[in-house]
mmCIF file with all atom_site columns, C-alpha atoms in Angstrom:
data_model
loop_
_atom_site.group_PDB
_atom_site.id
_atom_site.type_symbol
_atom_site.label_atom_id
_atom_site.label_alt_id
_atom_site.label_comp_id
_atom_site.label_asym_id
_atom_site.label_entity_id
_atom_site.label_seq_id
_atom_site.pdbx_PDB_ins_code
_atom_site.Cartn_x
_atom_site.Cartn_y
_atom_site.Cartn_z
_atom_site.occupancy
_atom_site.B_iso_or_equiv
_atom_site.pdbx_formal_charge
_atom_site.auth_seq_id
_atom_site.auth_comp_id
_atom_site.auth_asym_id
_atom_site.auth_atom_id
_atom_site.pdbx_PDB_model_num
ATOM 1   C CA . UNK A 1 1   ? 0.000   0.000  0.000   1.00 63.00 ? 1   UNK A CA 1
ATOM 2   C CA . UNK A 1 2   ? 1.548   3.290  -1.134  1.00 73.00 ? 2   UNK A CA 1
ATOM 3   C CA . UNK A 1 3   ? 0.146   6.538  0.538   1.00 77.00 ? 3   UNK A CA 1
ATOM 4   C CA . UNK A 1 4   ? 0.387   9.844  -1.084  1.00 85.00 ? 4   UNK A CA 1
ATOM 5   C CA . UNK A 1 5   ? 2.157   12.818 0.938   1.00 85.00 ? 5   UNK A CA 1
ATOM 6   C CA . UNK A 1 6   ? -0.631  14.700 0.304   1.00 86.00 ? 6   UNK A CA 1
ATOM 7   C CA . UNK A 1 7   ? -2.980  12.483 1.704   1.00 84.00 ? 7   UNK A CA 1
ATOM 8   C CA . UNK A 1 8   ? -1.390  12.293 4.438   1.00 84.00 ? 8   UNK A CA 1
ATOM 9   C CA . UNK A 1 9   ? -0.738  16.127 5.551   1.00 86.00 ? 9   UNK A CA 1
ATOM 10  C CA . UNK A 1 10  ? -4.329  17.123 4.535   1.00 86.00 ? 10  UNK A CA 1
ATOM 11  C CA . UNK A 1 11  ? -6.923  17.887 7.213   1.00 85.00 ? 11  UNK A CA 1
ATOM 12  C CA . UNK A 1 12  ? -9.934  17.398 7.170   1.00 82.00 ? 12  UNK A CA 1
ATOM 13  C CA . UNK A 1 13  ? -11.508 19.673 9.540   1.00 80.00 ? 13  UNK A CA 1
ATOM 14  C CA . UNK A 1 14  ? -15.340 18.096 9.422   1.00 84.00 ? 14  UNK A CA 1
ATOM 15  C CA . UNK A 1 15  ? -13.460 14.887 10.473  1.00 85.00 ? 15  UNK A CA 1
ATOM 16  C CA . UNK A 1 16  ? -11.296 14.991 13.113  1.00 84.00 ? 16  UNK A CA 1
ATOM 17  C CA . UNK A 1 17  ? -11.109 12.061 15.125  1.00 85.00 ? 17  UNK A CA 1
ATOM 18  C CA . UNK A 1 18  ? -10.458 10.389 11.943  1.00 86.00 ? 18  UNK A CA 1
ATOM 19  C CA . UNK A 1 19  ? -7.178  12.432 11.407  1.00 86.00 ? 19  UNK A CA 1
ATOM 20  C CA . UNK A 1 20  ? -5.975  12.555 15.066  1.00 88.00 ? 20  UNK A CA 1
ATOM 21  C CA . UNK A 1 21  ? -6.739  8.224  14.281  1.00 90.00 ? 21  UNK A CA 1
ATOM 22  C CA . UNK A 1 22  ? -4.932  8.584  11.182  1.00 90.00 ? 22  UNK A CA 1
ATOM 23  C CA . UNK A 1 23  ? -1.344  10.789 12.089  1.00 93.00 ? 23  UNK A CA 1
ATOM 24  C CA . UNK A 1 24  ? 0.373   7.624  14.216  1.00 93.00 ? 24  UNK A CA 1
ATOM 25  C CA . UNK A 1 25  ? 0.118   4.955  10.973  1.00 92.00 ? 25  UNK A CA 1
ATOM 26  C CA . UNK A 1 26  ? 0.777   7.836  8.561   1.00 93.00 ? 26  UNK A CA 1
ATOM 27  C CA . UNK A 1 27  ? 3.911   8.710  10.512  1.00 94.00 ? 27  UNK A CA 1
ATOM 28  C CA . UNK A 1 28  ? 5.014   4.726  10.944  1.00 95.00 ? 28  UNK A CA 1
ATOM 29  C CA . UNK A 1 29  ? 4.419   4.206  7.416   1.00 94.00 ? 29  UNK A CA 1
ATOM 30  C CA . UNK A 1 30  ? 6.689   6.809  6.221   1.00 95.00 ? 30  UNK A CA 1
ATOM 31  C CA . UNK A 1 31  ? 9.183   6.075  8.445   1.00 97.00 ? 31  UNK A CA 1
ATOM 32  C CA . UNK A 1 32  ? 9.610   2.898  7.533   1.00 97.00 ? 32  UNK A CA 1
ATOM 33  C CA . UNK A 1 33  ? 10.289  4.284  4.252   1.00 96.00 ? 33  UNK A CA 1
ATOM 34  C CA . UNK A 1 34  ? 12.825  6.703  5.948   1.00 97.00 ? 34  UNK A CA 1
ATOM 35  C CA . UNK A 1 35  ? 14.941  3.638  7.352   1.00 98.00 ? 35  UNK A CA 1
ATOM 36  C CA . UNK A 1 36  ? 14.775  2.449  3.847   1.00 98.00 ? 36  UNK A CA 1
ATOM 37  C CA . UNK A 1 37  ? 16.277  5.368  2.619   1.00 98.00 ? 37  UNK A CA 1
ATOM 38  C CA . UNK A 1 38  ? 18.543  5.522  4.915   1.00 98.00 ? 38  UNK A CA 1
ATOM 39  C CA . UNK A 1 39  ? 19.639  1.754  4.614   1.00 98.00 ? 39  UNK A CA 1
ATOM 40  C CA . UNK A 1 40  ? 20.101  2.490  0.947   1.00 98.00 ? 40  UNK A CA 1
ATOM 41  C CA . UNK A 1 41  ? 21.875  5.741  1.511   1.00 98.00 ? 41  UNK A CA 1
ATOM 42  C CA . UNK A 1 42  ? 24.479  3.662  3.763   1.00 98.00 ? 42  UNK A CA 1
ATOM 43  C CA . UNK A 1 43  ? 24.966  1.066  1.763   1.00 98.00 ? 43  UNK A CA 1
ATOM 44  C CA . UNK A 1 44  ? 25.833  3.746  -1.621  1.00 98.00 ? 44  UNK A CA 1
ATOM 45  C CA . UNK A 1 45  ? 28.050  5.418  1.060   1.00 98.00 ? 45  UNK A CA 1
ATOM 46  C CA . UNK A 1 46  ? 29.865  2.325  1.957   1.00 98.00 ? 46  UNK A CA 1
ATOM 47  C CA . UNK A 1 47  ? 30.509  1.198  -1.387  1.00 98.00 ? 47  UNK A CA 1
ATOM 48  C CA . UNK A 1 48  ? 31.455  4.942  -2.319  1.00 98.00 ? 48  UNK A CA 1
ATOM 49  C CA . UNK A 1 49  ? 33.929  4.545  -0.253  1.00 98.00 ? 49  UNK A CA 1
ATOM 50  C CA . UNK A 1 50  ? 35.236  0.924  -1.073  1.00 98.00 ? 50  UNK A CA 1
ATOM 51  C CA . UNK A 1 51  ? 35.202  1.961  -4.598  1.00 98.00 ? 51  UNK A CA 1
ATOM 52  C CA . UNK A 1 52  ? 37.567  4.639  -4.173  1.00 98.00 ? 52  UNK A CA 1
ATOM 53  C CA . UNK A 1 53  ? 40.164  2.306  -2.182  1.00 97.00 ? 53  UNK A CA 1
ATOM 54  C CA . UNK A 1 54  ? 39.834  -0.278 -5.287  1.00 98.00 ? 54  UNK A CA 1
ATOM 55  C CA . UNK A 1 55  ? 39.615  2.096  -7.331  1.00 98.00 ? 55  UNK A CA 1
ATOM 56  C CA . UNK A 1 56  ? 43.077  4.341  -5.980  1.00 97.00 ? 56  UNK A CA 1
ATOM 57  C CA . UNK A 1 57  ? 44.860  1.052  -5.445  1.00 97.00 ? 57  UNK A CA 1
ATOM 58  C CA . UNK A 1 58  ? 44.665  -0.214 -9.035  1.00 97.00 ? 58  UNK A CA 1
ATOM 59  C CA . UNK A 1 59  ? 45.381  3.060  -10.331 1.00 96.00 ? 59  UNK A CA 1
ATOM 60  C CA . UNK A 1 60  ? 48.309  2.842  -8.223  1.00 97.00 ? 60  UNK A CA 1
ATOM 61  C CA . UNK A 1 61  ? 49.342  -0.186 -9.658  1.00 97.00 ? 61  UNK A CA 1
ATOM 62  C CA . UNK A 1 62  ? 48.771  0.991  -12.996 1.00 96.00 ? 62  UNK A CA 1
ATOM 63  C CA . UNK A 1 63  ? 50.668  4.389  -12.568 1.00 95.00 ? 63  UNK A CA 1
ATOM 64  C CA . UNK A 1 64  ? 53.730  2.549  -11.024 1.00 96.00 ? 64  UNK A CA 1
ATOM 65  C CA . UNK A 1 65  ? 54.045  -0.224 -13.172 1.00 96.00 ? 65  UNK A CA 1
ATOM 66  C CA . UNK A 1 66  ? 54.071  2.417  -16.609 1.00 96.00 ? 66  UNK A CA 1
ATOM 67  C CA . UNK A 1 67  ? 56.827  4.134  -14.484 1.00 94.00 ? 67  UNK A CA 1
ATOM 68  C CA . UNK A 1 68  ? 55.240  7.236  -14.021 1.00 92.00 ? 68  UNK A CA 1
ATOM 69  C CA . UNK A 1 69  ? 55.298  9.302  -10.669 1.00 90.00 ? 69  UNK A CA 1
ATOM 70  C CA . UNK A 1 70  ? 52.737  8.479  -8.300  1.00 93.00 ? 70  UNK A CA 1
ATOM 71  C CA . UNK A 1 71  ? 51.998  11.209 -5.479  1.00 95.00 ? 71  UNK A CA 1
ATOM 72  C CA . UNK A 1 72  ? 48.631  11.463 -3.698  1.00 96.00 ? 72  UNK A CA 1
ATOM 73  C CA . UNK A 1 73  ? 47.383  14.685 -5.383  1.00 96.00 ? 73  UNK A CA 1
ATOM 74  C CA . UNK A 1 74  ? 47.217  12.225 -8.870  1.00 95.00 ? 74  UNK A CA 1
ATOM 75  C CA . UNK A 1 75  ? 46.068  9.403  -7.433  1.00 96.00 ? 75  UNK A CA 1
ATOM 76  C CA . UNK A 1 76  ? 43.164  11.640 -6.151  1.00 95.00 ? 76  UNK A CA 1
ATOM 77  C CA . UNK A 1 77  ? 42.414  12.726 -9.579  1.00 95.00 ? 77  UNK A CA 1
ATOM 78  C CA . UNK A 1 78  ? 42.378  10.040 -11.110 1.00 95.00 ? 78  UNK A CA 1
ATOM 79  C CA . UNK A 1 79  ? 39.872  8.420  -8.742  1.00 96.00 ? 79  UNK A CA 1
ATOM 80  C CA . UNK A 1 80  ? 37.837  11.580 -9.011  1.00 96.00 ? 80  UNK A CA 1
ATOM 81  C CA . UNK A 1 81  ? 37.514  11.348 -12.845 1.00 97.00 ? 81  UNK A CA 1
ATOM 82  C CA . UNK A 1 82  ? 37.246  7.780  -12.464 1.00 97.00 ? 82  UNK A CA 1
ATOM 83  C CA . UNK A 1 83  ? 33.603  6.698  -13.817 1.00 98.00 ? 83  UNK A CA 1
ATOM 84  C CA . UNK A 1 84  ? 33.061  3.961  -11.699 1.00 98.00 ? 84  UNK A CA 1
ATOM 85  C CA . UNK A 1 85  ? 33.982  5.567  -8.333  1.00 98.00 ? 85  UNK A CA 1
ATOM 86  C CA . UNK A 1 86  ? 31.670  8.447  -10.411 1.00 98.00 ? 86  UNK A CA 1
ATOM 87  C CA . UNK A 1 87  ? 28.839  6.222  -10.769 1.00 98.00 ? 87  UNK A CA 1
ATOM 88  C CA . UNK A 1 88  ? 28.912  5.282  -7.085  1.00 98.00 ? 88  UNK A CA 1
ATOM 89  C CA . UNK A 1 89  ? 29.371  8.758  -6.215  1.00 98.00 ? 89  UNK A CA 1
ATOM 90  C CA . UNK A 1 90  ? 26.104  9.690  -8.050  1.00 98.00 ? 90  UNK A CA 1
ATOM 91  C CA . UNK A 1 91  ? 24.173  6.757  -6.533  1.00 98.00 ? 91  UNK A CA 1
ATOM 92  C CA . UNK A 1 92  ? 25.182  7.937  -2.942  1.00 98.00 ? 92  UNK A CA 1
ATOM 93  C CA . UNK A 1 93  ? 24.076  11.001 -3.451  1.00 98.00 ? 93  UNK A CA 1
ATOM 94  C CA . UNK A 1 94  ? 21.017  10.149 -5.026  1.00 98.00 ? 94  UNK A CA 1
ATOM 95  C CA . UNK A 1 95  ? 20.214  8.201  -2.078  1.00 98.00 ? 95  UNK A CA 1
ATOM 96  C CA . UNK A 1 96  ? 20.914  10.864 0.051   1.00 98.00 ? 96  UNK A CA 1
ATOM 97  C CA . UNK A 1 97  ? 18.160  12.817 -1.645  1.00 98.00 ? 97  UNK A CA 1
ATOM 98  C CA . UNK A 1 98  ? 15.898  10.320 -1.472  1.00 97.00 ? 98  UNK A CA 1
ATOM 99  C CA . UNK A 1 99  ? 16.359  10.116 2.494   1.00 97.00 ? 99  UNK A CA 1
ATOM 100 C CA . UNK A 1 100 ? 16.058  13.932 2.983   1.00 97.00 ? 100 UNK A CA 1
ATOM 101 C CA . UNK A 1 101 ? 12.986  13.936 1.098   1.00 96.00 ? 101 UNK A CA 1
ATOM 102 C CA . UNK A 1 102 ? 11.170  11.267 3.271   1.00 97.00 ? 102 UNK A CA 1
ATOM 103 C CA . UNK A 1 103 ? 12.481  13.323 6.296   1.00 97.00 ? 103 UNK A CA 1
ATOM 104 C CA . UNK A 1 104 ? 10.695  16.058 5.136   1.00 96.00 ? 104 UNK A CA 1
ATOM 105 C CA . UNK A 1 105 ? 7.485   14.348 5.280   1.00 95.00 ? 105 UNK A CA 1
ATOM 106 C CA . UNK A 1 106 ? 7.952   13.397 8.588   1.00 96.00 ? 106 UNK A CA 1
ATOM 107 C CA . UNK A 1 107 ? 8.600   16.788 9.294   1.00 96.00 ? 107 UNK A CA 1
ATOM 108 C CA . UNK A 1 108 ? 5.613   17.589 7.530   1.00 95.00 ? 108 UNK A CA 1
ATOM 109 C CA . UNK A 1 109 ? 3.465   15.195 9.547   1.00 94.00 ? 109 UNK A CA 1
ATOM 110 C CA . UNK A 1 110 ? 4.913   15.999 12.797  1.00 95.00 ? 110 UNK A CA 1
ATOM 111 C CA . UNK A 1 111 ? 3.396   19.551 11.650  1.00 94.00 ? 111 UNK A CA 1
ATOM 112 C CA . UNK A 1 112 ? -0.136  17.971 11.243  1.00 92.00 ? 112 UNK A CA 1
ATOM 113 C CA . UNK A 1 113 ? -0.257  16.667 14.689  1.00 92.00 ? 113 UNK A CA 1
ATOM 114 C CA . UNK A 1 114 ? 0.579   19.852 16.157  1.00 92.00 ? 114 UNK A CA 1
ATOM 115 C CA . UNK A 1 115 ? -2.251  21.561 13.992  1.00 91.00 ? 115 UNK A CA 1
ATOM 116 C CA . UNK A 1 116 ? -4.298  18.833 15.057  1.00 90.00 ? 116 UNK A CA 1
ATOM 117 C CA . UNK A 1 117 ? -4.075  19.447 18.387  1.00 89.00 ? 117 UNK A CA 1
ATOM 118 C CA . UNK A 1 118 ? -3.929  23.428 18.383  1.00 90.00 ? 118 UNK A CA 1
ATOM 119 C CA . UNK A 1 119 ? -7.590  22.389 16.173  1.00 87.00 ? 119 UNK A CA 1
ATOM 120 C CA . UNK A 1 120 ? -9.216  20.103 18.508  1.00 84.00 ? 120 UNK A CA 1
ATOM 121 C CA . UNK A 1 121 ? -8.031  22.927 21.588  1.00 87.00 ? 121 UNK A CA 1
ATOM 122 C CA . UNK A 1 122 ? -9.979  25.658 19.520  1.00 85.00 ? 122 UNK A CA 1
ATOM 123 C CA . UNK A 1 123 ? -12.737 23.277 18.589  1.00 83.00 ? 123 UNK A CA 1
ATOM 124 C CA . UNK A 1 124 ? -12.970 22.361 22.511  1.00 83.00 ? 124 UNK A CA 1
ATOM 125 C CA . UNK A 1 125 ? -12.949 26.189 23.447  1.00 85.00 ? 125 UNK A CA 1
ATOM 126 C CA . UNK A 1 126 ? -15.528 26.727 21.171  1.00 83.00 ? 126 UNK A CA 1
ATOM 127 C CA . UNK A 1 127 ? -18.048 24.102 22.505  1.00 83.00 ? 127 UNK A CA 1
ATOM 128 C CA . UNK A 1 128 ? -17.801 25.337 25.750  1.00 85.00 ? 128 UNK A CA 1
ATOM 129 C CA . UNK A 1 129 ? -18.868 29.158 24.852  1.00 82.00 ? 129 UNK A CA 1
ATOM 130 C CA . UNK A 1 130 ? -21.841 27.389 23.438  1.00 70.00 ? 130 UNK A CA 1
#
């Protein structure tokens, strides 16, 4: 079951026991696709990083045994323009994207249930003046 964002941060004012019912699953369903994002945004950063070692070793390797110099400042580049280590590069970020966009919606339903309650206090002050 996929739930829209937008389902999720709209209120419904004629109906709200059903939102203050609806905010906790909302809010466990989108974290779970938080720790998702973050599991995938780990894993991209962990093989980020294991693809630059490979990748800086072998060019190492490569540099030395054509004879040329090898200091760190070219080793560096040549990982950086690399498009492998590149590639895993772009899927890390990407990931990380992905994970500060679902944090966002928490954010954004944390926000809800704070206008839900500031709500049901007016609509309680209200019923009482009647």
């Amino acid at each position: 079951m996929k739930l829209s964002i937008q389902e999720c941060v709209d209120i419904d004012t004629r109906q709200l026991d059903l939102e203050f019912q609806r905010v906790p699953a909302d809010y466990a369903y989108w974290s779970e696709q938080y720790a998702e994002a973050k599991k995938s945004y780990l894993l991209a950063k962990a093989n980020t990083k294991s693809t630059y070692a490979r990748v800086r070793l072998e060019t190492r390797e490569t540099l030395t045994m054509q004879g040329e110099r090898v200091t760190e400042a070219r080793l560096d580049s040549e990982v950086e323009i690399n498009a492998e280590y590149a590639d895993a590069r772009r899927s890390e970020i990407l990931s990380e994207v992905e994970m500060v966009r679902l944090y966002g919606f928490l954010e954004a339903i944390k926000s809800k249930r704070e206008m839900l309650i500031s709500i049901g206090a007016h609509v309680r002050q209200e019923m009482k003046t009647i």
